[in-house]
Coordinates of C-alpha atoms in Angstrom, one line a residue:
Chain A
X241 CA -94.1 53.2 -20.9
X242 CA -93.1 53.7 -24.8
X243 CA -92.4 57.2 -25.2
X244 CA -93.4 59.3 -27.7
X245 CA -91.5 61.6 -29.7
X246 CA -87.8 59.8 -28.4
X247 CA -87.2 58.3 -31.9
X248 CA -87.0 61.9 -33.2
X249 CA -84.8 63.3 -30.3
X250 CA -82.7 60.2 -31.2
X251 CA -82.3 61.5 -34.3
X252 CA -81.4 65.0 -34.0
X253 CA -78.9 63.7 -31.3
X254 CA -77.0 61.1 -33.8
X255 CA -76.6 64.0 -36.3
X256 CA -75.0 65.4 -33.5
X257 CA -72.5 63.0 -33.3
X258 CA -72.1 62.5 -36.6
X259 CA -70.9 65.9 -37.7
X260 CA -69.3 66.5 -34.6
X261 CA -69.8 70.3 -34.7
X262 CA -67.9 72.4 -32.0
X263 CA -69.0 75.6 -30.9
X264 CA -66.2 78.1 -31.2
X265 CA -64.4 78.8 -28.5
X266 CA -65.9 82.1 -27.3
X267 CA -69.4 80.9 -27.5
X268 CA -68.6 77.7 -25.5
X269 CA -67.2 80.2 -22.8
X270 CA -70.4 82.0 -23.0
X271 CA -71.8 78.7 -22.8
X272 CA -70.2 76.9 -19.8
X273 CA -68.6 80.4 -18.0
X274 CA -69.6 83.2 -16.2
X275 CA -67.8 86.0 -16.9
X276 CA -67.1 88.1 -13.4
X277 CA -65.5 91.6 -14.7
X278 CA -64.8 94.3 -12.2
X279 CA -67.9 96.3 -13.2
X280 CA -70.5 93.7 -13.3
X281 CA -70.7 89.9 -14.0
X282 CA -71.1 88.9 -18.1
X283 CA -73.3 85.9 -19.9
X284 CA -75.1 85.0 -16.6
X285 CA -77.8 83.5 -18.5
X286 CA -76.1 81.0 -20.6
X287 CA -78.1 79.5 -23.7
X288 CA -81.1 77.3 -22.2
X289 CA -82.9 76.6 -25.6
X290 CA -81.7 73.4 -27.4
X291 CA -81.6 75.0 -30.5
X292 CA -79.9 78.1 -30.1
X293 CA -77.2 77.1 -31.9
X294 CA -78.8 75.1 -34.1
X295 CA -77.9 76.7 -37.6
X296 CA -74.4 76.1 -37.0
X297 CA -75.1 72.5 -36.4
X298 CA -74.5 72.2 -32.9
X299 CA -76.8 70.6 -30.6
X300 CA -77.6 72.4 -27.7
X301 CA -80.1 70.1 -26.0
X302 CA -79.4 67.6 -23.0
X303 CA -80.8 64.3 -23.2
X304 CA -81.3 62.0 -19.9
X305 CA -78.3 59.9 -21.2
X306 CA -75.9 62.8 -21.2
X307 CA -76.9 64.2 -18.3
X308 CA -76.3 60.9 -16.7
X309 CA -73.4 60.3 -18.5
X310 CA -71.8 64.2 -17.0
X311 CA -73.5 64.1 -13.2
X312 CA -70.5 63.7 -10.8
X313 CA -71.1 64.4 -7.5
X314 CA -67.8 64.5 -5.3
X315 CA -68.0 64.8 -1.4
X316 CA -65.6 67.3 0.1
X317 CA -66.2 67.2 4.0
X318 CA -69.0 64.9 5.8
X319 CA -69.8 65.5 9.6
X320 CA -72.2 64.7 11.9
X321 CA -74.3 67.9 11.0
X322 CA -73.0 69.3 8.0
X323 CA -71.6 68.0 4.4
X324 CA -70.2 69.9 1.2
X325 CA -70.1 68.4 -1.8
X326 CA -69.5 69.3 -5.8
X327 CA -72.2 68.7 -7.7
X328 CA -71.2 68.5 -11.4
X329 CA -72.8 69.0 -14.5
X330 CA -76.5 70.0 -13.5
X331 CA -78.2 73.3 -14.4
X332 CA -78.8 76.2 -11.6
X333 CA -82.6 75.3 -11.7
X334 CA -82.0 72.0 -10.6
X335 CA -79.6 72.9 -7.7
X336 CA -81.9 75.4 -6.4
X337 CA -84.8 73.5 -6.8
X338 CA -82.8 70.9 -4.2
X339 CA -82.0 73.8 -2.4
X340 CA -85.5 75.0 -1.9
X341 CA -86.5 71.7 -1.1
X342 CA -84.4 71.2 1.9
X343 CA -85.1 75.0 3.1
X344 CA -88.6 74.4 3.1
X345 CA -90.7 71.2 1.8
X346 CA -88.6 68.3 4.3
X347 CA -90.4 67.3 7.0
X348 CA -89.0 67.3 10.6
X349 CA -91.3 67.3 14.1
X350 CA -91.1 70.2 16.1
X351 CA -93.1 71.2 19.4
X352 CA -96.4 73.3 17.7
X353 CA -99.2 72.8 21.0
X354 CA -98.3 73.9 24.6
X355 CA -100.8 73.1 27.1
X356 CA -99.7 75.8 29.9
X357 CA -100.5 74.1 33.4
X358 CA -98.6 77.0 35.3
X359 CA -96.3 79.5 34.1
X360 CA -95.3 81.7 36.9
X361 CA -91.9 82.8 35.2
X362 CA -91.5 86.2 33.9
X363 CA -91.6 85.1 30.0
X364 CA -95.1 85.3 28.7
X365 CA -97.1 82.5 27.6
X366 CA -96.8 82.8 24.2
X367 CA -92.9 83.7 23.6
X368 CA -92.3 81.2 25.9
X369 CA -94.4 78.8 23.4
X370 CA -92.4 80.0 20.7
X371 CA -89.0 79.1 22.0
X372 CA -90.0 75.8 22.9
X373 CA -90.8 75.5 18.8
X374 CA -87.7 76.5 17.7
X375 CA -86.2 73.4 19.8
X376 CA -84.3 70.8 17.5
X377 CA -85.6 67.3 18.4
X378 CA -84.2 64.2 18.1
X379 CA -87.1 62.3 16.2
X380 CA -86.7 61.0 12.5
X381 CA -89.7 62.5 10.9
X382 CA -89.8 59.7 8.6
X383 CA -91.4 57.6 11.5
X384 CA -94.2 59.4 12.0
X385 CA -97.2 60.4 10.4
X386 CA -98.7 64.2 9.4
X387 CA -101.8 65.0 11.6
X388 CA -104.7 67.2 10.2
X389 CA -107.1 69.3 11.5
X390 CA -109.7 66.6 12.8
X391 CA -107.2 63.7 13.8
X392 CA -107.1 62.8 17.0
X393 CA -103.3 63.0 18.4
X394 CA -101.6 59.1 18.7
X395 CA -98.4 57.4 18.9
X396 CA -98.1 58.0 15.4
X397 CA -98.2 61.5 14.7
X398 CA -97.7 63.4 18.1
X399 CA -94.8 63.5 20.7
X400 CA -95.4 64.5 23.8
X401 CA -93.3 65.9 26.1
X402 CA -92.7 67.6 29.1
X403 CA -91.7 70.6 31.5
X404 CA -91.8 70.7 35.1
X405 CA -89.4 73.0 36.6
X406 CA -89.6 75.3 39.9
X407 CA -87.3 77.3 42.1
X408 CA -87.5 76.9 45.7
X409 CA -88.0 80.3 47.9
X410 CA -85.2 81.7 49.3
X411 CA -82.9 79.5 46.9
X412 CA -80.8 80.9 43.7
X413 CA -82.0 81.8 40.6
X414 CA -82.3 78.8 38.2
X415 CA -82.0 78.5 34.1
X416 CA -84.2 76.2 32.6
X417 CA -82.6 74.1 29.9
X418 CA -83.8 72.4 27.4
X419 CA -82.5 69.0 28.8
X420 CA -85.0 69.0 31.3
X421 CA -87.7 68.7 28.8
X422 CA -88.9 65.1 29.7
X423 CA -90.6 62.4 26.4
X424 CA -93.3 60.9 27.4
X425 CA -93.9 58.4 25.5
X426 CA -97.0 56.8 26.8
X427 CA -98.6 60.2 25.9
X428 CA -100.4 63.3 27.5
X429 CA -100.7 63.5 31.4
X430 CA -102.7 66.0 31.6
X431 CA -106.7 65.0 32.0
X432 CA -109.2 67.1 29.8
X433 CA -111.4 69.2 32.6
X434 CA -115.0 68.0 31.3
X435 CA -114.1 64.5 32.0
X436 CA -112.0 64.5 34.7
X437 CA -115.0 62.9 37.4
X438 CA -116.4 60.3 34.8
X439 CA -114.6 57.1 33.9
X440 CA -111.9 55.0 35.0
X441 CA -109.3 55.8 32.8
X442 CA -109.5 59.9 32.5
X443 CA -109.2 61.6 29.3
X444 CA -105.8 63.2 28.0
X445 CA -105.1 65.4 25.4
X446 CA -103.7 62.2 23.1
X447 CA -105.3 58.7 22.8
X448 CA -102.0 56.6 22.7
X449 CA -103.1 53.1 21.7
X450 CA -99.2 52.0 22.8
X451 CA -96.4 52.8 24.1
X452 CA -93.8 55.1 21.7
X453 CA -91.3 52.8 23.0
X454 CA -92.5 49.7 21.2
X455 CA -92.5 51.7 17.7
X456 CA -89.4 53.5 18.6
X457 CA -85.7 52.3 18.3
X458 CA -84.5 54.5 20.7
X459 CA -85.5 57.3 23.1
X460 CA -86.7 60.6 21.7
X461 CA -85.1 63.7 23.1
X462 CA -83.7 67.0 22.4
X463 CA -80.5 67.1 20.4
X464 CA -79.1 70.0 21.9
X465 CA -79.1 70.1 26.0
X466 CA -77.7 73.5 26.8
X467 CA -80.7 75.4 25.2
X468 CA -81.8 77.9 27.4
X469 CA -85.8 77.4 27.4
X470 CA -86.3 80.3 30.8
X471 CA -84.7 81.8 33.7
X472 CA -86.5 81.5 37.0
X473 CA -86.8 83.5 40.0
X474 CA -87.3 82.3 43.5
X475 CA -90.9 80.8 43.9
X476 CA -91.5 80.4 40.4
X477 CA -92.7 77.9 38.2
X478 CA -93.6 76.4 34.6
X479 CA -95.8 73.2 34.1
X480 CA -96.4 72.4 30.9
X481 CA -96.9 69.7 28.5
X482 CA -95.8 70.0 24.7
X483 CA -97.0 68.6 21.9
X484 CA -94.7 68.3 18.7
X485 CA -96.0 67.1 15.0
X486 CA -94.7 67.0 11.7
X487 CA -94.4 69.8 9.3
X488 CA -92.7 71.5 6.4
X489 CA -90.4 74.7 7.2
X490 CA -92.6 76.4 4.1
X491 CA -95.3 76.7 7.1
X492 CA -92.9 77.2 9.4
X493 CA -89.6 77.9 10.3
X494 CA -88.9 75.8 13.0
X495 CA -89.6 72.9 10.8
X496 CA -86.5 73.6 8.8
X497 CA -84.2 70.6 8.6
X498 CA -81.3 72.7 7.6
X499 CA -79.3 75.5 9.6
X500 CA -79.0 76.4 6.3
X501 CA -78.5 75.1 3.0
X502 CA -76.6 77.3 0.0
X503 CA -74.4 76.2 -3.2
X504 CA -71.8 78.6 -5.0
X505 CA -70.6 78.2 -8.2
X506 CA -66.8 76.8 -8.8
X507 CA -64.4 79.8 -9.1
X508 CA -62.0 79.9 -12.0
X509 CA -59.3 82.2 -12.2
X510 CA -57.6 82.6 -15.2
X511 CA -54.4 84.6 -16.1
X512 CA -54.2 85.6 -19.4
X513 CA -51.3 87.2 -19.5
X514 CA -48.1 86.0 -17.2
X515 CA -47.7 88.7 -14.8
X516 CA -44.1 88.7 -13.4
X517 CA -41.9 89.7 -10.6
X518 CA -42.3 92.7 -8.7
X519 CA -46.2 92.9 -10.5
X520 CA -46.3 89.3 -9.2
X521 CA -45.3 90.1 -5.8
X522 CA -48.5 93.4 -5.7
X523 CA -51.1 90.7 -6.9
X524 CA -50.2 87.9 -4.3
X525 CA -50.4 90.6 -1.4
X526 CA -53.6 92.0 -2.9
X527 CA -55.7 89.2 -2.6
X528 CA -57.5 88.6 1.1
X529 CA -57.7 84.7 0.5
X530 CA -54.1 84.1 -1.3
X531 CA -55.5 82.3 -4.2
X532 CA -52.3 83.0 -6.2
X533 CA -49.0 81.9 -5.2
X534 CA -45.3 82.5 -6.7
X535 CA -43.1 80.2 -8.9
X536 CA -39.6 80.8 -8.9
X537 CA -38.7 80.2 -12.6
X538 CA -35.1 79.8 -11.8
X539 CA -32.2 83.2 -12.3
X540 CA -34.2 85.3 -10.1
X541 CA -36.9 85.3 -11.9
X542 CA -40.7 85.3 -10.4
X543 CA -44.5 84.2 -11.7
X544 CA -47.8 84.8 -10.2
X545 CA -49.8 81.5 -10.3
X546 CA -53.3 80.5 -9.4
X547 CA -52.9 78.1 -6.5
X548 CA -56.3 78.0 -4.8
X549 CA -58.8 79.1 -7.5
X550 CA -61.6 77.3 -4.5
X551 CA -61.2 80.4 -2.0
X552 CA -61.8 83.5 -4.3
X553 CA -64.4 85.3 -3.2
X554 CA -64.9 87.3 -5.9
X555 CA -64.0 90.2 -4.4
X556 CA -62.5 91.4 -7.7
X557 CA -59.9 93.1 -5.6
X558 CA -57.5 91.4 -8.6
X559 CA -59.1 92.8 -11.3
X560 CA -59.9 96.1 -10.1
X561 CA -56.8 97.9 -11.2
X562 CA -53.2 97.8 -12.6
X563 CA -52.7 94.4 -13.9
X564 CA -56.5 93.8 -13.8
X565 CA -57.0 93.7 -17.3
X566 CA -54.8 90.3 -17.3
X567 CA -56.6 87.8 -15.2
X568 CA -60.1 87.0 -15.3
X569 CA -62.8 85.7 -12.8
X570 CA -65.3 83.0 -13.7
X571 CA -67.6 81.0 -12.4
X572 CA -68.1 77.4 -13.8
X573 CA -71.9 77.4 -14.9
X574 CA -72.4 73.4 -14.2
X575 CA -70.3 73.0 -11.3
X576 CA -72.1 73.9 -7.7
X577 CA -70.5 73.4 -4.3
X578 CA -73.1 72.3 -1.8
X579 CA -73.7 72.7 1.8
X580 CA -76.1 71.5 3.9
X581 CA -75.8 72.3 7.8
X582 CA -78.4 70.0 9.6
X583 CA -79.9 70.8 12.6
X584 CA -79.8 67.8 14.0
X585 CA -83.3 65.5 13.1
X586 CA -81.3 63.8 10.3
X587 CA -77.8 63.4 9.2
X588 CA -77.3 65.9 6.1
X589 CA -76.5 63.4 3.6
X590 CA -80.4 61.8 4.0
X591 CA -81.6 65.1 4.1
X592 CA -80.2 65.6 0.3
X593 CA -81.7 62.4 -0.2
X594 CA -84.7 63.4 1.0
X595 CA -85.1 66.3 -1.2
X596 CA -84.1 64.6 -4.3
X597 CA -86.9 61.6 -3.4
X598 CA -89.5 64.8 -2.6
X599 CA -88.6 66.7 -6.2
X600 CA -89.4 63.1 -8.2
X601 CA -92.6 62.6 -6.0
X602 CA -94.0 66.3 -7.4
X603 CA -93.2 65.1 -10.7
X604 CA -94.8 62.3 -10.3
X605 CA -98.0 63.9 -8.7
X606 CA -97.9 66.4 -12.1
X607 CA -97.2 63.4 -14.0
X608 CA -100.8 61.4 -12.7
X609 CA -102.7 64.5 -12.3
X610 CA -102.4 65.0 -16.4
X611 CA -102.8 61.6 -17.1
Chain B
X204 CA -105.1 71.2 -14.9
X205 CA -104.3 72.3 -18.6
X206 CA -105.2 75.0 -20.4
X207 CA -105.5 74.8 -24.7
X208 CA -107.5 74.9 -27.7
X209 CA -109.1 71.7 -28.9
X210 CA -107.8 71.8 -32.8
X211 CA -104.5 72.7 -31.8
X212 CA -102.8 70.3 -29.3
X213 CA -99.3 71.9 -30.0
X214 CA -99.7 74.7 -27.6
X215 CA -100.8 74.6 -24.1
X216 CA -100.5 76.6 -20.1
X217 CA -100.7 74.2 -17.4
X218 CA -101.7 75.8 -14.4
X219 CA -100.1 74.0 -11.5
X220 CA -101.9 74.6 -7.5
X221 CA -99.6 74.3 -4.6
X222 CA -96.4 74.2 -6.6
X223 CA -94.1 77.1 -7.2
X224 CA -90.4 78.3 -8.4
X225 CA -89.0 74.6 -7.1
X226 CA -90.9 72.3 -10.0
X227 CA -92.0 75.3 -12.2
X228 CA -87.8 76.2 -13.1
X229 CA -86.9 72.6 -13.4
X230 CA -89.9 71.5 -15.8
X231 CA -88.6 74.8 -17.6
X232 CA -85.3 73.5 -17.5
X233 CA -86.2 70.2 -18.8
X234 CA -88.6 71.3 -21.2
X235 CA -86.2 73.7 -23.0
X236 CA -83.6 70.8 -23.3
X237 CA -86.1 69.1 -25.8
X238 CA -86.1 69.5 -29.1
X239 CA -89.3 69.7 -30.0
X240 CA -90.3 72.4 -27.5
X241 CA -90.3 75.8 -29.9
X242 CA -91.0 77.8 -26.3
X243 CA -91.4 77.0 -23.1
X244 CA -91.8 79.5 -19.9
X245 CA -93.6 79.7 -16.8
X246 CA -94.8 82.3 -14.5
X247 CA -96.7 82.7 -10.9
X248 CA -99.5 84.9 -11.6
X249 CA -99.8 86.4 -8.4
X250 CA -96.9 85.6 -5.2
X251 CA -99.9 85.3 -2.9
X252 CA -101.7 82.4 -4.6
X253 CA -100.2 79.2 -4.6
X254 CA -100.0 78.6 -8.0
X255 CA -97.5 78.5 -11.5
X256 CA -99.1 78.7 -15.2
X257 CA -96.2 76.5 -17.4
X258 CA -96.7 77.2 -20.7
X259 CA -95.7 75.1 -23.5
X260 CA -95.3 75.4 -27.5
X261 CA -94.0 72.6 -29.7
X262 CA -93.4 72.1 -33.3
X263 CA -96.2 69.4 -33.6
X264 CA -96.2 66.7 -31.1
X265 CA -99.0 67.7 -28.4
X266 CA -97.8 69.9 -25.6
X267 CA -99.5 67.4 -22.8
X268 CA -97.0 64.2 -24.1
X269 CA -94.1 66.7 -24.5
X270 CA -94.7 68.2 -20.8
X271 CA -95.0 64.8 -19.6
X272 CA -91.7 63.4 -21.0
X273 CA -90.4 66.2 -19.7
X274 CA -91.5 65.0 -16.0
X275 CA -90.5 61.9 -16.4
X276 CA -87.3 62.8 -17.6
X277 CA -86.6 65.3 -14.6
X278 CA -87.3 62.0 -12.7
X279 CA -85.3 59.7 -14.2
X280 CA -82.6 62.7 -13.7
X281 CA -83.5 62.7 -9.7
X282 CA -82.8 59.2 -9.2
X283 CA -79.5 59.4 -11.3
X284 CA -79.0 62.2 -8.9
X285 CA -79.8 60.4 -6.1
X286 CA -78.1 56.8 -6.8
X287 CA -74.7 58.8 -8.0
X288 CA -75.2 60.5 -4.4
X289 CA -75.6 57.3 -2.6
X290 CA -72.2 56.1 -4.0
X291 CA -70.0 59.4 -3.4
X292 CA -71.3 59.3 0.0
X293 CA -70.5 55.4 0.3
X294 CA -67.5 55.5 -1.1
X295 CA -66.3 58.8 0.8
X296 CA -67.7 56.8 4.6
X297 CA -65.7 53.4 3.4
X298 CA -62.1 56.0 2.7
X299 CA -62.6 57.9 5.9
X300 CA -62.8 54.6 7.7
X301 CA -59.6 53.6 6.0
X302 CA -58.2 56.2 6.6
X303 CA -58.8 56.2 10.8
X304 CA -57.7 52.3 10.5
X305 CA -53.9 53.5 9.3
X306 CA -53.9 56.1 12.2
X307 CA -54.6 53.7 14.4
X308 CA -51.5 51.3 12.9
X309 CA -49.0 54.1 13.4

């Protein structure tokens, strides 16, 4: 698709170039910093217009080839369940529009229908319902299919499992765990009343038209065994069958992907004037997590440096008082360091994926709907 | 669904449904990076419906192309994001593997 209007951002980009205007140095740290000063943080908003600056000649606007030509993403720690990575050169709104994404619009199955054959323990119904919920499963939600209101439940959009526990009289009491919540993947057991005397094959609550197994790679479970689900008393008992679809955590909660999922912006600490020996010696002990360090500069003489700019806190403890005045706190504007804890449905670093892939389809939705 | 006047295409609200701070701050974000946006902002009218009014102002070109370069930009931005992703992540599994094959030599 030729776009309009790209020969003129071409333009004003190439005069750019050409004159090779530089902002002067306190407006570019207004620009790319924020300012953290004991009392309150300074220039939080940045300039987001592309011509703010545009009578001096500088061009403020970001084109898709620079922002291409700036995004850096580097990876810091990958696990199992959780990842942290620096993402570099993007604006706040797209981070946390990522952010939000994975918090609440990526899709992950999660038990939402109980059928309650017998429940005998002392946790109601309902609560009891609710924990079952908040279960991580081990399904990829990418393999199944949303259900609506008038669907009928199948092999594509439902998995069914189930919970038969009792304690024997005159036995121990027992913990029900969340391993002994058995997939069935050939669907629902349990026969609807009205037609349990007609028919040969009696009505369930799901119409499987095959086995799970076949469509499946491998068995669905719980990814976490040692949940406790309900203690039981001698002679009690749960029965139950449970139904888990796909949803969105903006419904619900327990159809958040993520533990959780947060950025921060990169710390920068900056002396601005060298702070020496005994002075030195005060500022290393005053901060909790010992981002400056000492170099010996030879004769006896001592310099406070910043080692580990990555673990301030911003507790501001250093600029609070005495030599406050000579460092300051900032936080690179462009440069976010991502986490992502998973709960287990998918590895972290598809669920970023996932989030980017779900941001371009609602552009793309916009996109069609004006068209 | 766009709201405007029909002699003057420069300046238009598009009212979003089931779309909120997520899409709404980064088509802000987008929009404000072009040059020939003269304002852009957006707002949810009320936190109960599920709805964001965008509006948009150029300097001449109509606000409908202008709001959908915009989209396709952020796109093209997402799948920079997400290729550049794919790689760090690549690249970082291939080292750690590396990495666990020299332990193993010593």
């Amino acid at each position: 698709m030729p776009k309009k209007g790209t020969k003129s951002k071409k333009v004003v980009d190439d005069v750019a170039n050409e004159q090779e205007n530089k902002l002067p140095d306190y407006l570019e740290l207004q620009r790319t910093r924020v300012v953290c000063n004991a009392d309150a943080p300074i220039h939080t908003l940045g300039f987001q217009y592309s011509g703010a600056f545009a009578a001096m000649g500088v061009d403020n606007s970001v084109s898709v080839e620079k922002f291409c030509k700036n995004f850096k993403v580097e990876i810091n720690r990958l696990t199992e369940d959780d990842i942290e990575f620096d993402m570099i050169g993007v604006d706040a709104s797209i981070a946390n529009a990522f952010r939000r994404i994975l918090i609440a619009e990526v899709p992950t199955m999660a038990i939402e229908k109980v059928f309650m054959a017998d429940n005998t323990s002392v946790i109601a119904d309902e609560v009891l319902s609710h924990r079952l919920g908040l279960i991580p499963l081990d399904a990829d939600p990418r393999l199944f299919d949303y259900i609506s209101e008038n669907d009928v439940p199948n092999e594509r959009n439902t998995i069914v499992y189930k919970l038969h526990v009792s304690c024997p009289k005159g036995s121990q009491r027992i913990t029900v765990k969340s391993s002994e919540l058995e997939w069935l993947p050939e669907g629902s057991q349990l026969s609807m009343a009205s037609s349990a005397q007609s028919g040969d094959k009696q009505k369930t609550f799901t119409s499987f038209s095959k086995s799970q197994k076949q469509i499946l790679e491998k068995p669905l479970g719980v990814k976490f065994k040692d949940i406790t689900i309900a203690r039981l008393g001698p002679g009690q008992a749960i029965e139950l069958e449970a139904h888990a679809v796909k949803g969105v955590g903006k419904v619900h909660a327990k159809w958040s992907p993520v533990a959780t999922a947060w950025y921060r912006m990169l710390p920068e600490v900056v002396i601005l004037e060298e702070i020496k020996g005994d002075n030195a010696e005060k500022l290393v002990k005053k901060c909790p997590v010992n981002v400056f360090d000492i170099e010996d500069l030879g004769n006896g003489e001592k310099r406070a440096v910043v080692a580990k700019p990555r673990a301030c806190t911003l507790c501001r403890q250093c600029v609070m008082k005495d030599d406050g005045q000579k460092i300051e706190l900032r936080r690179v504007r462009d440069h976010f360091i991502f986490t992502i804890e998973s709960t287990g449905a998918l590895p972290p670093e598809v669920l970023f994926t996932e989030a980017v892939k779900i941001l371009e389809e609602k552009c793309e939705k916009v996109i069609s709907e004006l068209s | 669904m766009e709201h405007g006047s029909l002699t003057d295409l420069s300046a238009s609200t598009f009212s979003i449904m089931e779309e909120d701070h997520t899409l709404a701050n980064s088509a802000r974000f987008v929009l404000n990076q072009d040059p020939r946006v003269a304002f852009c902002g957006y707002s949810i009218p009320h936190p109960a419906d599920r709805k964001v009014n965008i509006r948009v102002q150029t300097t001449g070109d109509p606000a409908k192309d202008v709001m959908k370069d915009a989209l396709q930009d952020l796109m093209v931005m997402c799948q920079h994001v997400r290729g550049t992703f794919d790689k760090a992540v690549a690249n970082h599994k291939s080292k750690k593997s590396a990495e666990e094959m020299d332990v193993d030599r010593k």
